[in-house]
Short mmCIF file of C-alpha atoms in Angstrom, two decimals:
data_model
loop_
_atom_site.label_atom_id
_atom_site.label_comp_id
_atom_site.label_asym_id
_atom_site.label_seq_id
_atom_site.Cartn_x
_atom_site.Cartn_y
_atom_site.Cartn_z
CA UNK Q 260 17.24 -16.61 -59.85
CA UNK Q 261 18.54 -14.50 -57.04
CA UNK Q 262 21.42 -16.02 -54.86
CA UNK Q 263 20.81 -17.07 -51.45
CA UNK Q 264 23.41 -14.52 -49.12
CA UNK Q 265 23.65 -16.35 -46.14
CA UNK Q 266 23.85 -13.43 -43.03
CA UNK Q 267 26.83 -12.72 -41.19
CA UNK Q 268 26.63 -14.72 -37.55
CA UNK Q 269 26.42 -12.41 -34.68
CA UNK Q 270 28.20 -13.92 -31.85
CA UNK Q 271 26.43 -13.14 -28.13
CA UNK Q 272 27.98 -11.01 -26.37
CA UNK Q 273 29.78 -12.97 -23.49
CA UNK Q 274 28.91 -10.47 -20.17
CA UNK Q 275 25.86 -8.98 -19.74
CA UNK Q 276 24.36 -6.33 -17.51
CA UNK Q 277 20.26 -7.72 -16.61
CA UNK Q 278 19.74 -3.82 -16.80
CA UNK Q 279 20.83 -3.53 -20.39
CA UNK Q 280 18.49 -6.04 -21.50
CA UNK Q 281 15.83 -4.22 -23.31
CA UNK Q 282 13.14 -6.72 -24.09
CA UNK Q 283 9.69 -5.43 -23.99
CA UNK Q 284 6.84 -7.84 -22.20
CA UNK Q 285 3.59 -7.19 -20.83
CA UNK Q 286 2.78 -5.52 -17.85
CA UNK Q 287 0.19 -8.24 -16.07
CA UNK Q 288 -0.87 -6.32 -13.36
CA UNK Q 289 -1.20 -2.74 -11.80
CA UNK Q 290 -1.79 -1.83 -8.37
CA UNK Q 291 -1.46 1.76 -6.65
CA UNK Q 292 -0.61 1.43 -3.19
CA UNK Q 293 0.04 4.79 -1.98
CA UNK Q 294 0.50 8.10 -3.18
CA UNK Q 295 3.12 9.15 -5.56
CA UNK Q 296 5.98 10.98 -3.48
CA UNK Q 297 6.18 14.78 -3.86
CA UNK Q 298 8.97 15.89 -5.41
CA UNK Q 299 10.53 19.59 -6.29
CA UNK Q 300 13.19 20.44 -9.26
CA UNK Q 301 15.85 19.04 -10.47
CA UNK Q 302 19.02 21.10 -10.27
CA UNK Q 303 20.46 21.90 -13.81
CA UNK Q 304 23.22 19.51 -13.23
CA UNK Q 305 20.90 16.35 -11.86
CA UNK Q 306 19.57 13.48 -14.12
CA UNK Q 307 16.54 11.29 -12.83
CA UNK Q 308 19.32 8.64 -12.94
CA UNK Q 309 20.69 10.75 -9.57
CA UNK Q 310 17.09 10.07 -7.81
CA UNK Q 311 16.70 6.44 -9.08
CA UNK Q 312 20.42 5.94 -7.25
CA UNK Q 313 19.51 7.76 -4.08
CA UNK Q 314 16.39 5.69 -3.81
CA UNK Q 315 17.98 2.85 -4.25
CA UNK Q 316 20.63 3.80 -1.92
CA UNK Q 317 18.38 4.83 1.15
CA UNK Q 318 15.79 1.05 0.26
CA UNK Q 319 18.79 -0.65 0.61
CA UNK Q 320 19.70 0.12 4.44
CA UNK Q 321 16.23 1.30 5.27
CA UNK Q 322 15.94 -1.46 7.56
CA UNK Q 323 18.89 -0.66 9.26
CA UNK Q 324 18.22 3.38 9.87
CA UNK Q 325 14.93 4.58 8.73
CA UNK Q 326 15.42 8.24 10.73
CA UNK Q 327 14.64 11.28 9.26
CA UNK Q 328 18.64 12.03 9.81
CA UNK Q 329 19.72 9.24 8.08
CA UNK Q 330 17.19 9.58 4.60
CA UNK Q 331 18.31 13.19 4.74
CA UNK Q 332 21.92 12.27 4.83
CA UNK Q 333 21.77 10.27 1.64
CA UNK Q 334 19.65 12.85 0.10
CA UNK Q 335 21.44 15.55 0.69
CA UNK Q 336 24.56 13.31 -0.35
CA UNK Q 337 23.26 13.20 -3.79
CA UNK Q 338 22.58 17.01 -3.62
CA UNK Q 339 19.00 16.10 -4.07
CA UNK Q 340 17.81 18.36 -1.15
CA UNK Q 341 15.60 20.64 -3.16
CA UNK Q 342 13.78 17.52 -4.61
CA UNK Q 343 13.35 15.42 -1.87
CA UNK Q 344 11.88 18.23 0.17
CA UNK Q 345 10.52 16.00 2.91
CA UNK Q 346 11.84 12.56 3.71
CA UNK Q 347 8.82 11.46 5.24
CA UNK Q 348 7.39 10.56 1.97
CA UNK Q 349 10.41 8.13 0.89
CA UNK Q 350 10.13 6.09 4.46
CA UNK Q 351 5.95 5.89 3.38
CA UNK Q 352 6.68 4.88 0.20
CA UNK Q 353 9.16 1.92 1.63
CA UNK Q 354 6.39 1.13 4.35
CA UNK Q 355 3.42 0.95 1.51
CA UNK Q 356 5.72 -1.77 -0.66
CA UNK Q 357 6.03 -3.50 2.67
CA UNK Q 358 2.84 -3.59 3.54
CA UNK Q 359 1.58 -4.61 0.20
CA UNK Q 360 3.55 -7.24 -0.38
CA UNK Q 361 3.09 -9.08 3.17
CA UNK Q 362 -0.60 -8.66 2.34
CA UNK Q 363 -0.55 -10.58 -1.36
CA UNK Q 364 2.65 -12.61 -0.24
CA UNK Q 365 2.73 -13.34 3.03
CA UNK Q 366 5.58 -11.90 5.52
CA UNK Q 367 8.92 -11.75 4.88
CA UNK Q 368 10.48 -14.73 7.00
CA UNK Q 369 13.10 -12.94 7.97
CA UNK Q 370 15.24 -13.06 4.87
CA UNK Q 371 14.51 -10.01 2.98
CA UNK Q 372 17.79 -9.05 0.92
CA UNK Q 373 18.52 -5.76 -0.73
CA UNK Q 374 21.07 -5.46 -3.62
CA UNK Q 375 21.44 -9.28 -3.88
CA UNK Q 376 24.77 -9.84 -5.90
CA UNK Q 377 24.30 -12.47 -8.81
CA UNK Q 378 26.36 -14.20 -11.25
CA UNK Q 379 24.62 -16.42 -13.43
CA UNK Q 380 26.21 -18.69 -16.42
CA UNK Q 381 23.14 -19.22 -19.52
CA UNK Q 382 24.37 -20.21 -22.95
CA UNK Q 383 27.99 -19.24 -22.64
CA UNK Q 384 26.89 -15.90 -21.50
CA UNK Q 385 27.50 -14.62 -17.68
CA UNK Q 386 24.65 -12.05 -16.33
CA UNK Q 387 26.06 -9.93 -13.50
CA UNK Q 388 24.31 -7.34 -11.37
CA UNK Q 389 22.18 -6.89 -8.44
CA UNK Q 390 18.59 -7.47 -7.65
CA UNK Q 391 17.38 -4.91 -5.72
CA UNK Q 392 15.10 -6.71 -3.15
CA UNK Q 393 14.48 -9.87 -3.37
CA UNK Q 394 11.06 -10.74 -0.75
CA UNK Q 395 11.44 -14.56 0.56
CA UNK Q 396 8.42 -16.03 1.67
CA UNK Q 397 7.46 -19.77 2.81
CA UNK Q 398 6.65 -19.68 -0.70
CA UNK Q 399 8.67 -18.60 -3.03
CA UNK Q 400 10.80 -15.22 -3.75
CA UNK Q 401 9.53 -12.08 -5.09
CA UNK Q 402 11.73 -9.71 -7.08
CA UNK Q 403 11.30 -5.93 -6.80
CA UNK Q 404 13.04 -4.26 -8.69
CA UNK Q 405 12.92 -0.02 -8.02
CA UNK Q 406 12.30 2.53 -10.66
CA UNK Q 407 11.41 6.32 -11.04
CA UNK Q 408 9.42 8.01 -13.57
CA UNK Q 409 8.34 11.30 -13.08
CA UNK Q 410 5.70 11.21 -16.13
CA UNK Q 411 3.16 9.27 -14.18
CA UNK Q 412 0.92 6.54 -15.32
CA UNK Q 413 0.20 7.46 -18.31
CA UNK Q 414 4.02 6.96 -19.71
CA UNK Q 415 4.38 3.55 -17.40
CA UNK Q 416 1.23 1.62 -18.57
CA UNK Q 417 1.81 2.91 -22.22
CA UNK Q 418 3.20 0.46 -24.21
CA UNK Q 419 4.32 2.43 -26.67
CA UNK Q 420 5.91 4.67 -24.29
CA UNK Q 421 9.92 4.96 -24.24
CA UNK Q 422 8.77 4.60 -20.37
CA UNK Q 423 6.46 1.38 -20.38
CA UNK Q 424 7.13 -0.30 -17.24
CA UNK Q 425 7.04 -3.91 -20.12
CA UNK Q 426 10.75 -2.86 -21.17
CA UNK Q 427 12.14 -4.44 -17.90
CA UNK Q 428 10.74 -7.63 -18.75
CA UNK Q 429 14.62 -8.75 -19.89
CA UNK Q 430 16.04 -7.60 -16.54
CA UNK Q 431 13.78 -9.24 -14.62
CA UNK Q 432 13.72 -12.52 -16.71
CA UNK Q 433 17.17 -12.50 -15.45
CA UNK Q 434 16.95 -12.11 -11.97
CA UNK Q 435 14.38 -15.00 -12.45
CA UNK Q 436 17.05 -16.99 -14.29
CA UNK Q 437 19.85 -16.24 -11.48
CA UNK Q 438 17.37 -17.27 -8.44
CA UNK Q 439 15.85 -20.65 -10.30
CA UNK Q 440 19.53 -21.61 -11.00
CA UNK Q 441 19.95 -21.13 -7.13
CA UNK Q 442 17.53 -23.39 -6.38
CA UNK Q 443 14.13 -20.61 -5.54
CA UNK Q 444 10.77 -20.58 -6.53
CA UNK Q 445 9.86 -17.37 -8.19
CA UNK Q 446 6.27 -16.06 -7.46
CA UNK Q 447 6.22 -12.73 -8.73
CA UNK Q 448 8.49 -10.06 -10.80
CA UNK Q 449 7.40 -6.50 -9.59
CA UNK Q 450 8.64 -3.22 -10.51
CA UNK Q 451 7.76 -0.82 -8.01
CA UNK Q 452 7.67 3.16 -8.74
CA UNK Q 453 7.57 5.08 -5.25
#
């Protein structure tokens, strides 16, 4: 007979980033809704990271300052300048997801929040971050959350791609969590590549 070896327990870990959740899902749906924006180099010293946080950076007060002053301030901020060669094609990109999703979800009722803090208690476990934009409708919420790939389609919709859009099904199961707990209906989960 062999003897039964009962495995060691591995406690959860008690605070958890939504962004380090890698759980792979499927990816339901896929729309283009614009062009992809044109981009130049990367300076030797520059991640993608750096665009993802400049992105990020200029969606979140977009609705504040959308002026070609203001985008290239951030950009240049990040030293991004030789990347984002126009800034045009970052307020397009913001206007597309707008349109799109006050097509398929109806306007915004005047509640659209960007970088919504969260703390959410599940299991003796406490999820903290930010959800990027979170659409309200009469409805329901949607979450967006932003991300950048420069390989194209090809890397997102593959699922066994390092870069399949599916792996942000744990972040965004999260967000979900954080909002229900709140008391919101949620109607989609989005990623959104612009």
């Amino acid at each position: 007979s062999i003897p039964y070896h009962k495995p060691p327990c591995r406690a959860l870990e008690k605070f958890v980033s939504p962004s380090a959740l890698h759980v792979k899902g499927p990816v339901l749906n896929h729309w283009s809704i614009g062009r992809r924006m044109p981009t130049g180099e990367l300076a030797a010293n520059q991640e993608t990271a750096h665009v993802g946080d400049c992105l990020h950076q200029i969606y979140c007060g977009i609705e504040d300052n959308d002026s070609d002053s203001c985008i290239s301030h951030i950009v240049n901020s990040y030293g991004l300048g030789s990347f984002f060669t126009d800034v045009k094609p970052i307020r397009q990109a913001w206007r597309n997801l707008c349109d799109w999703l006050e097509e398929n979800y109806d306007c915004a009722d005047g509640d659209a929040e960007h970088e919504l803090p969260f703390m959410h208690i599940n299991n003796g476990q406490v999820f903290t971050g930010s959800i990027d934009l979170v659409w309200h409708t009469d409805d329901g919420a949607v979450l967006v959350d932003f991300k950048t790939c420069p390989l194209g389609d090809n890397h997102i919709l593959n699922d066994a791609s390092d870069h399949y859009a599916g792996w942000y099904a744990g972040q965004l199961e999260a967000y979900a969590a954080a909002l229900e707990a709140a008391g919101e209906t949620v109607l989609a989960r989005l990623v959104y590549y612009p």
